Amino acid sequence: MHTHSLTQALTLYQSGTLTLGQAAARAGRSEDEFEKTLRRYGLPVRPEPVSVETTTRRRVGAD
């Protein structure tokens, strides 16, 4: 069953349906482990989109 979830995660990641984090979770691996698996199978690691939440900072002022 673990092999099926890995194969499914690889396929969905390769098609662009899942992000690296989502595919890693589906495969039951960490993102680093999943990246290593992608490289082992000769599949490219896509650049991850930058989240607005991580790039936007708000100043909080005290009254």
Coordinates of N, CA and C in Angstrom, one line a residue:
M1 N 0.8 -1.2 0.0 CA 0.0 0.0 0.0 C 0.9 1.3 0.0
H2 N 2.0 1.2 0.7 CA 2.9 2.4 0.7 C 3.4 2.7 -0.7
T3 N 3.7 1.7 -1.5 CA 4.2 1.9 -2.8 C 3.1 2.6 -3.7
H4 N 1.8 2.2 -3.5 CA 0.7 2.8 -4.2 C 0.6 4.3 -3.9
S5 N 0.7 4.6 -2.6 CA 0.5 6.0 -2.2 C 1.7 6.9 -2.8
L6 N 2.9 6.3 -2.8 CA 4.1 7.0 -3.3 C 3.9 7.2 -4.8
T7 N 3.5 6.2 -5.6 CA 3.3 6.3 -7.0 C 2.2 7.3 -7.3
Q8 N 1.2 7.3 -6.5 CA 0.1 8.3 -6.7 C 0.6 9.7 -6.5
A9 N 1.3 9.9 -5.4 CA 1.9 11.2 -5.1 C 2.8 11.7 -6.1
L10 N 3.7 10.8 -6.7 CA 4.6 11.2 -7.7 C 3.8 11.6 -9.0
T11 N 2.8 10.9 -9.3 CA 2.0 11.2 -10.5 C 1.3 12.5 -10.3
L12 N 0.7 12.7 -9.2 CA -0.1 14.0 -9.0 C 0.9 15.2 -8.9
Y13 N 2.0 15.0 -8.3 CA 3.0 16.1 -8.2 C 3.5 16.4 -9.6
Q14 N 3.9 15.4 -10.4 CA 4.4 15.6 -11.8 C 3.4 16.3 -12.7
S15 N 2.1 16.0 -12.5 CA 1.0 16.7 -13.3 C 0.7 18.1 -12.8
G16 N 1.2 18.5 -11.7 CA 1.0 19.8 -11.1 C -0.3 19.9 -10.3
T17 N -0.9 18.8 -10.0 CA -2.1 18.8 -9.2 C -1.8 19.0 -7.7
L18 N -0.7 18.5 -7.2 CA -0.3 18.7 -5.8 C 1.0 19.5 -5.7
T19 N 1.2 20.2 -4.7 CA 2.4 20.9 -4.4 C 3.4 19.9 -3.8
L20 N 4.6 20.3 -3.6 CA 5.6 19.4 -3.0 C 5.2 18.9 -1.6
G21 N 4.7 19.8 -0.8 CA 4.3 19.5 0.5 C 3.1 18.6 0.6
Q22 N 2.1 18.8 -0.3 CA 0.9 18.0 -0.4 C 1.3 16.6 -0.9
A23 N 2.2 16.5 -1.9 CA 2.6 15.2 -2.4 C 3.4 14.4 -1.4
A24 N 4.2 15.1 -0.7 CA 5.0 14.5 0.4 C 4.1 13.9 1.5
A25 N 3.1 14.7 1.9 CA 2.2 14.2 2.9 C 1.4 13.0 2.4
R26 N 1.0 13.0 1.1 CA 0.2 11.9 0.6 C 1.1 10.6 0.5
A27 N 2.4 10.8 0.3 CA 3.3 9.7 0.2 C 3.8 9.2 1.6
G28 N 3.5 10.0 2.6 CA 3.9 9.7 4.0 C 5.4 9.9 4.2
R29 N 5.9 11.0 3.6 CA 7.3 11.3 3.7 C 7.5 12.8 4.0
S30 N 8.6 13.2 4.5 CA 8.9 14.6 4.6 C 9.2 15.2 3.3
E31 N 9.2 16.5 3.2 CA 9.4 17.2 1.9 C 10.8 16.9 1.4
D32 N 11.8 16.8 2.3 CA 13.2 16.5 1.9 C 13.3 15.1 1.4
E33 N 12.6 14.1 2.0 CA 12.6 12.7 1.6 C 11.9 12.6 0.2
F34 N 10.8 13.4 0.0 CA 10.1 13.3 -1.2 C 10.9 13.9 -2.4
E35 N 11.7 15.0 -2.1 CA 12.6 15.6 -3.1 C 13.6 14.6 -3.5
K36 N 14.2 13.9 -2.5 CA 15.2 12.9 -2.8 C 14.6 11.8 -3.7
T37 N 13.4 11.4 -3.4 CA 12.7 10.4 -4.2 C 12.5 10.9 -5.7
L38 N 12.1 12.1 -5.8 CA 11.9 12.7 -7.1 C 13.2 12.6 -7.9
R39 N 14.3 13.0 -7.3 CA 15.6 13.0 -8.0 C 16.0 11.5 -8.3
R40 N 15.7 10.6 -7.4 CA 16.0 9.2 -7.7 C 15.3 8.7 -8.9
Y41 N 14.1 9.1 -9.1 CA 13.3 8.7 -10.3 C 13.6 9.6 -11.5
G42 N 14.5 10.6 -11.4 CA 14.8 11.5 -12.5 C 13.7 12.5 -12.8
L43 N 12.9 12.8 -11.8 CA 11.8 13.8 -12.0 C 12.3 15.1 -11.5
P44 N 11.9 16.2 -12.2 CA 12.3 17.5 -11.7 C 11.5 18.0 -10.5
V45 N 12.2 18.8 -9.7 CA 11.6 19.4 -8.5 C 11.1 20.8 -9.0
R46 N 9.8 21.1 -9.0 CA 9.3 22.4 -9.5 C 9.5 23.4 -8.4
P47 N 9.8 24.7 -8.8 CA 9.8 25.7 -7.8 C 8.5 25.9 -7.2
E48 N 8.4 26.1 -5.9 CA 7.2 26.3 -5.2 C 6.8 27.8 -5.3
P49 N 5.5 28.0 -5.5 CA 5.0 29.4 -5.5 C 5.2 30.0 -4.1
V50 N 5.5 31.3 -4.1 CA 5.6 32.0 -2.8 C 4.3 32.4 -2.3
S51 N 4.0 32.1 -1.1 CA 2.7 32.4 -0.4 C 2.7 33.9 -0.1
V52 N 1.6 34.5 -0.3 CA 1.4 35.9 0.1 C 1.6 36.1 1.6
E53 N 1.1 35.1 2.3 CA 1.3 35.2 3.8 C 2.7 35.3 4.3
T54 N 3.6 34.6 3.5 CA 5.0 34.6 3.9 C 5.8 35.9 3.5
T55 N 5.2 36.6 2.5 CA 5.9 37.8 2.0 C 5.3 39.1 2.4
T56 N 4.1 39.1 3.0 CA 3.5 40.3 3.4 C 3.7 40.4 4.9
R57 N 4.2 41.6 5.3 CA 4.4 41.9 6.7 C 3.6 43.1 7.1
R58 N 2.9 43.1 8.2 CA 2.2 44.2 8.6 C 2.8 44.8 9.9
R59 N 2.8 46.1 9.9 CA 3.3 46.8 11.1 C 2.2 46.9 12.1
V60 N 2.5 46.6 13.3 CA 1.5 46.7 14.3 C 1.9 47.8 15.3
G61 N 1.1 48.8 15.4 CA 1.5 49.9 16.3 C 0.7 49.9 17.6
A62 N 1.3 50.3 18.6 CA 0.6 50.4 19.9 C 0.2 51.8 20.1
D63 N -1.0 52.0 20.7 CA -1.5 53.4 21.0 C -1.0 53.9 22.3

